């Protein structure tokens, strides 16, 4: 019944668990991740083209000039951006595409795709956020401090989102997002075509 998939924007402070939740969601084949470009260095285990397209600053600026990005932003001294190429293709094939992006990018996506679904992921507390960022052990103390400072600015924008999901446990947070997506697909405006076709069908009863 639903030919097109959804565009799902997932934001939230660094360390709130977005990446972990996304990894769980994309185990279901209806979900696809929009792979972003970034100038930050790969973390251990991150693969170019799978987790990110890793770019130099010059390469990234050239992507901007060539109009290859749907949106982009600077986050803690690095560029991050969404390539234009995949999203429309996935959505047309009925896949629900997840854009795991920060708040400035989410705002740009809202202007382009007002019908996208906007979900904000929160940690249970600020101290737990710090524990998770430190525990992940992927950033220097200096970068962790910058990311924690940024977290409060991001939290203050929660009202721009349709839903807030508290990532207490991964299982519950992923389940909440699956349920939100399920409900979003049942919104009445999405039935316009189906119901109009029924109403215009002369055969009927
Ligand atoms: P983000 O993508 O939002 O920056 P990550 O997914 O990398 O966050 O998660 C940050 C750290 O917290 C990781 O080490 C991850 O394993 C851990 N983590 C994520 N969700 C939970 C959770 N619900 N409970 C405990 N630890 C979590
Ligand atoms: P990280 O370095 O932890 O992978 O990501 C840092 C921040 O950049 C996270 O909030 C993440 O959601 C965001 N991000 C990742 N890809 C993109 C993107 O394509 N565009 C924007 N605007 N933000 C992104």
Short mmCIF file of C-alpha atoms and ligand atoms in Angstrom, two decimals:
data_model
loop_
_atom_site.label_atom_id
_atom_site.label_comp_id
_atom_site.label_asym_id
_atom_site.label_seq_id
_atom_site.Cartn_x
_atom_site.Cartn_y
_atom_site.Cartn_z
CA UNK A 1 0.00 0.00 0.00
CA UNK A 2 2.89 2.37 0.78
CA UNK A 3 4.93 2.77 -2.36
CA UNK A 4 7.36 5.35 -1.04
CA UNK A 5 9.48 4.98 2.07
CA UNK A 6 9.94 7.63 4.76
CA UNK A 7 12.79 10.02 5.28
CA UNK A 8 13.71 9.77 8.95
CA UNK A 9 15.98 12.38 10.51
CA UNK A 10 17.65 11.27 13.74
CA UNK A 11 19.50 13.90 15.79
CA UNK A 12 20.71 14.14 19.35
CA UNK A 13 23.80 14.97 21.37
CA UNK A 14 27.02 13.18 20.55
CA UNK A 15 27.16 10.06 22.72
CA UNK A 16 23.39 9.79 23.16
CA UNK A 17 23.49 6.53 21.22
CA UNK A 18 22.26 7.44 17.71
CA UNK A 19 24.83 5.31 15.93
CA UNK A 20 24.14 2.29 18.14
CA UNK A 21 20.39 2.62 17.58
CA UNK A 22 20.86 3.01 13.82
CA UNK A 23 23.00 -0.14 13.66
CA UNK A 24 20.14 -2.03 15.32
CA UNK A 25 17.47 -0.54 13.05
CA UNK A 26 19.28 -1.29 9.79
CA UNK A 27 19.33 -4.98 10.68
CA UNK A 28 15.77 -4.81 9.31
CA UNK A 29 15.98 -4.50 5.58
CA UNK A 30 13.25 -1.85 5.26
CA UNK A 31 15.66 0.64 6.85
CA UNK A 32 18.58 2.13 4.94
CA UNK A 33 21.21 4.52 6.26
CA UNK A 34 22.12 7.63 4.30
CA UNK A 35 25.93 7.52 4.38
CA UNK A 36 27.33 11.00 5.04
CA UNK A 37 30.56 12.64 3.96
CA UNK A 38 32.85 14.00 6.67
CA UNK A 39 36.29 15.52 7.15
CA UNK A 40 36.79 13.91 10.57
CA UNK A 41 39.30 11.09 10.79
CA UNK A 42 37.94 7.53 10.72
CA UNK A 43 37.60 5.81 14.13
CA UNK A 44 38.99 2.36 14.58
CA UNK A 45 36.80 -0.07 12.63
CA UNK A 46 35.07 2.59 10.53
CA UNK A 47 35.05 1.79 6.81
CA UNK A 48 35.08 4.38 4.03
CA UNK A 49 31.78 4.22 2.13
CA UNK A 50 30.04 2.22 4.89
CA UNK A 51 30.12 4.45 7.98
CA UNK A 52 31.10 7.67 6.21
CA UNK A 53 32.75 8.87 3.01
CA UNK A 54 35.95 10.21 4.53
CA UNK A 55 37.11 13.38 2.76
CA UNK A 56 39.84 15.98 3.08
CA UNK A 57 38.67 19.56 3.68
CA UNK A 58 39.47 20.39 0.03
CA UNK A 59 37.52 17.40 -1.25
CA UNK A 60 34.58 18.37 0.95
CA UNK A 61 34.65 21.99 -0.24
CA UNK A 62 34.68 20.74 -3.83
CA UNK A 63 31.55 18.62 -3.07
CA UNK A 64 29.88 21.81 -1.80
CA UNK A 65 30.89 23.74 -4.94
CA UNK A 66 29.70 20.95 -7.22
CA UNK A 67 26.33 21.05 -5.44
CA UNK A 68 26.63 17.36 -4.49
CA UNK A 69 25.28 17.79 -0.95
CA UNK A 70 21.68 18.05 0.18
CA UNK A 71 22.80 19.74 3.40
CA UNK A 72 26.01 20.23 5.31
CA UNK A 73 27.21 21.72 8.58
CA UNK A 74 30.31 22.27 10.65
CA UNK A 75 30.25 20.26 13.89
CA UNK A 76 33.13 20.59 16.38
CA UNK A 77 35.61 21.76 13.71
CA UNK A 78 34.72 19.22 11.00
CA UNK A 79 32.42 19.27 8.00
CA UNK A 80 29.59 16.74 7.77
CA UNK A 81 27.14 16.51 4.86
CA UNK A 82 24.48 14.37 3.20
CA UNK A 83 25.19 13.35 -0.41
CA UNK A 84 22.24 13.93 -2.73
CA UNK A 85 22.60 10.68 -4.61
CA UNK A 86 21.01 7.96 -2.46
CA UNK A 87 18.01 9.30 -0.61
CA UNK A 88 15.48 9.68 -3.43
CA UNK A 89 16.46 6.33 -4.91
CA UNK A 90 15.97 4.46 -1.62
CA UNK A 91 12.70 6.21 -0.86
CA UNK A 92 11.31 5.43 -4.33
CA UNK A 93 12.17 1.77 -3.74
CA UNK A 94 10.02 1.84 -0.61
CA UNK A 95 12.90 1.92 1.89
CA UNK A 96 12.81 4.07 5.02
CA UNK A 97 15.97 6.16 4.87
CA UNK A 98 17.64 7.27 8.10
CA UNK A 99 19.63 10.51 8.09
CA UNK A 100 21.69 10.48 11.29
CA UNK A 101 22.65 14.16 11.32
CA UNK A 102 23.09 17.05 13.73
CA UNK A 103 20.63 19.88 14.36
CA UNK A 104 21.79 22.47 11.78
CA UNK A 105 21.58 19.84 9.03
CA UNK A 106 18.17 18.69 10.28
CA UNK A 107 16.88 22.25 9.91
CA UNK A 108 18.05 22.32 6.28
CA UNK A 109 16.36 18.98 5.61
CA UNK A 110 13.10 20.28 7.11
CA UNK A 111 13.15 23.12 4.56
CA UNK A 112 13.71 20.65 1.69
CA UNK A 113 11.51 17.78 2.93
CA UNK A 114 8.86 19.17 5.30
CA UNK A 115 7.17 15.75 5.29
CA UNK A 116 10.22 13.97 6.74
CA UNK A 117 9.95 12.43 10.22
CA UNK A 118 12.12 14.19 12.83
CA UNK A 119 13.21 12.23 15.89
CA UNK A 120 15.43 13.53 18.69
CA UNK A 121 17.44 11.00 20.71
CA UNK A 122 18.27 11.96 24.30
CA UNK A 123 20.47 10.38 26.93
CA UNK A 124 18.79 9.60 30.29
CA UNK A 125 20.96 12.31 31.95
CA UNK A 126 23.93 14.59 31.23
CA UNK A 127 26.18 12.55 33.51
CA UNK A 128 25.27 9.38 31.61
CA UNK A 129 26.02 11.24 28.35
CA UNK A 130 29.49 12.04 29.63
CA UNK A 131 29.98 8.45 30.80
CA UNK A 132 29.05 7.17 27.36
CA UNK A 133 31.30 9.61 25.49
CA UNK A 134 34.24 8.85 27.77
CA UNK A 135 33.48 5.11 27.71
CA UNK A 136 33.39 5.05 23.89
CA UNK A 137 37.03 6.06 24.02
CA UNK A 138 37.11 7.43 20.47
CA UNK A 139 37.80 11.12 21.12
CA UNK A 140 40.43 13.10 23.01
CA UNK A 141 39.46 14.82 26.28
CA UNK A 142 39.45 18.16 24.43
CA UNK A 143 37.02 16.91 21.75
CA UNK A 144 34.80 15.28 24.40
CA UNK A 145 34.62 18.63 26.21
CA UNK A 146 33.61 20.42 22.98
CA UNK A 147 30.97 17.78 22.24
CA UNK A 148 29.52 18.06 25.77
CA UNK A 149 29.35 21.84 25.46
CA UNK A 150 27.55 21.43 22.15
CA UNK A 151 25.13 18.90 23.72
CA UNK A 152 23.25 21.60 25.67
CA UNK A 153 22.76 23.72 22.52
CA UNK A 154 21.43 20.66 20.72
CA UNK A 155 19.10 19.70 23.59
CA UNK A 156 17.58 23.19 23.55
CA UNK A 157 16.30 22.48 20.00
CA UNK A 158 14.19 19.43 20.93
CA UNK A 159 10.95 21.26 20.06
CA UNK A 160 11.90 21.32 16.38
CA UNK A 161 11.45 17.53 16.33
CA UNK A 162 8.25 15.47 16.05
CA UNK A 163 9.29 12.94 18.72
CA UNK A 164 11.81 12.59 21.54
CA UNK A 165 13.20 9.15 22.36
CA UNK A 166 15.16 8.63 25.59
CA UNK A 167 17.90 6.10 25.02
CA UNK A 168 17.84 4.33 28.36
CA UNK A 169 18.26 0.87 26.89
CA UNK A 170 19.07 0.28 23.22
CA UNK A 171 16.28 -2.29 22.84
CA UNK A 172 13.59 0.10 24.10
CA UNK A 173 14.92 3.07 22.13
CA UNK A 174 15.06 1.10 18.86
CA UNK A 175 11.58 -0.33 19.53
CA UNK A 176 10.21 3.19 20.18
CA UNK A 177 11.55 4.36 16.82
CA UNK A 178 10.08 1.35 15.03
CA UNK A 179 6.69 2.12 16.62
CA UNK A 180 6.93 5.82 15.70
CA UNK A 181 7.69 4.86 12.08
CA UNK A 182 4.79 2.40 12.10
CA UNK A 183 2.37 5.05 13.37
CA UNK A 184 3.73 7.69 10.98
CA UNK A 185 2.83 5.44 8.05
CA UNK A 186 -0.78 5.24 9.27
CA UNK A 187 -1.33 9.00 9.30
CA UNK A 188 -4.53 9.88 7.46
CA UNK A 189 -2.90 12.11 4.81
CA UNK A 190 -0.93 9.13 3.54
CA UNK A 191 -4.20 7.40 2.56
CA UNK A 192 -5.37 10.18 0.21
CA UNK A 193 -4.57 8.32 -3.03
CA UNK A 194 -5.86 4.93 -1.83
CA UNK A 195 -9.15 6.31 -0.57
CA UNK A 196 -9.70 8.59 -3.57
CA UNK A 197 -9.16 5.61 -5.88
CA UNK A 198 -11.79 3.67 -3.88
CA UNK A 199 -14.21 6.58 -4.04
CA UNK A 200 -13.73 7.00 -7.81
CA UNK A 201 -14.18 3.31 -8.50
CA UNK A 202 -17.57 3.15 -10.22
CA UNK A 203 -17.93 -0.62 -9.67
CA UNK A 204 -18.10 -0.50 -5.93
CA UNK A 205 -20.48 -2.27 -3.57
P1 LIG B 1 26.26 8.72 19.09
O1 LIG B 1 26.19 8.01 17.75
O2 LIG B 1 24.97 9.39 19.43
O3 LIG B 1 27.42 9.65 19.20
P2 LIG B 1 26.98 6.07 20.09
O4 LIG B 1 25.96 5.21 19.45
O5 LIG B 1 28.36 6.03 19.55
O6 LIG B 1 26.46 7.61 20.20
O7 LIG B 1 27.00 5.70 21.64
C1 LIG B 1 27.94 6.29 22.53
C2 LIG B 1 28.45 5.22 23.49
O8 LIG B 1 27.40 4.86 24.38
C3 LIG B 1 28.90 3.95 22.80
O9 LIG B 1 30.05 3.45 23.46
C4 LIG B 1 27.72 3.00 22.95
O10 LIG B 1 28.11 1.66 23.00
C5 LIG B 1 27.13 3.46 24.29
N1 LIG B 1 25.66 3.32 24.38
C6 LIG B 1 24.77 3.62 23.43
N2 LIG B 1 23.51 3.40 23.86
C7 LIG B 1 23.63 2.94 25.13
C8 LIG B 1 22.68 2.51 26.13
N3 LIG B 1 21.37 2.53 25.91
N4 LIG B 1 23.16 2.11 27.33
C9 LIG B 1 24.49 2.10 27.57
N5 LIG B 1 25.43 2.47 26.67
C10 LIG B 1 25.01 2.89 25.46
P1 LIG B 2 30.44 11.75 14.73
O1 LIG B 2 31.74 12.46 14.52
O2 LIG B 2 30.19 11.43 16.19
O3 LIG B 2 30.26 10.56 13.82
O4 LIG B 2 29.28 12.77 14.31
C1 LIG B 2 29.21 14.05 14.88
C2 LIG B 2 27.86 14.67 14.59
O5 LIG B 2 27.71 14.88 13.18
C3 LIG B 2 26.68 13.79 15.02
O6 LIG B 2 25.72 14.61 15.65
C4 LIG B 2 26.16 13.26 13.72
O7 LIG B 2 24.76 13.00 13.76
C5 LIG B 2 26.43 14.44 12.80
N1 LIG B 2 26.42 14.09 11.37
C6 LIG B 2 26.81 12.93 10.78
N2 LIG B 2 26.62 13.00 9.46
C7 LIG B 2 26.09 14.20 9.19
C8 LIG B 2 25.64 14.86 8.00
O8 LIG B 2 25.67 14.33 6.89
N3 LIG B 2 25.17 16.11 8.12
C9 LIG B 2 25.08 16.76 9.32
N4 LIG B 2 24.58 17.99 9.32
N5 LIG B 2 25.48 16.17 10.47
C10 LIG B 2 25.97 14.91 10.41
#
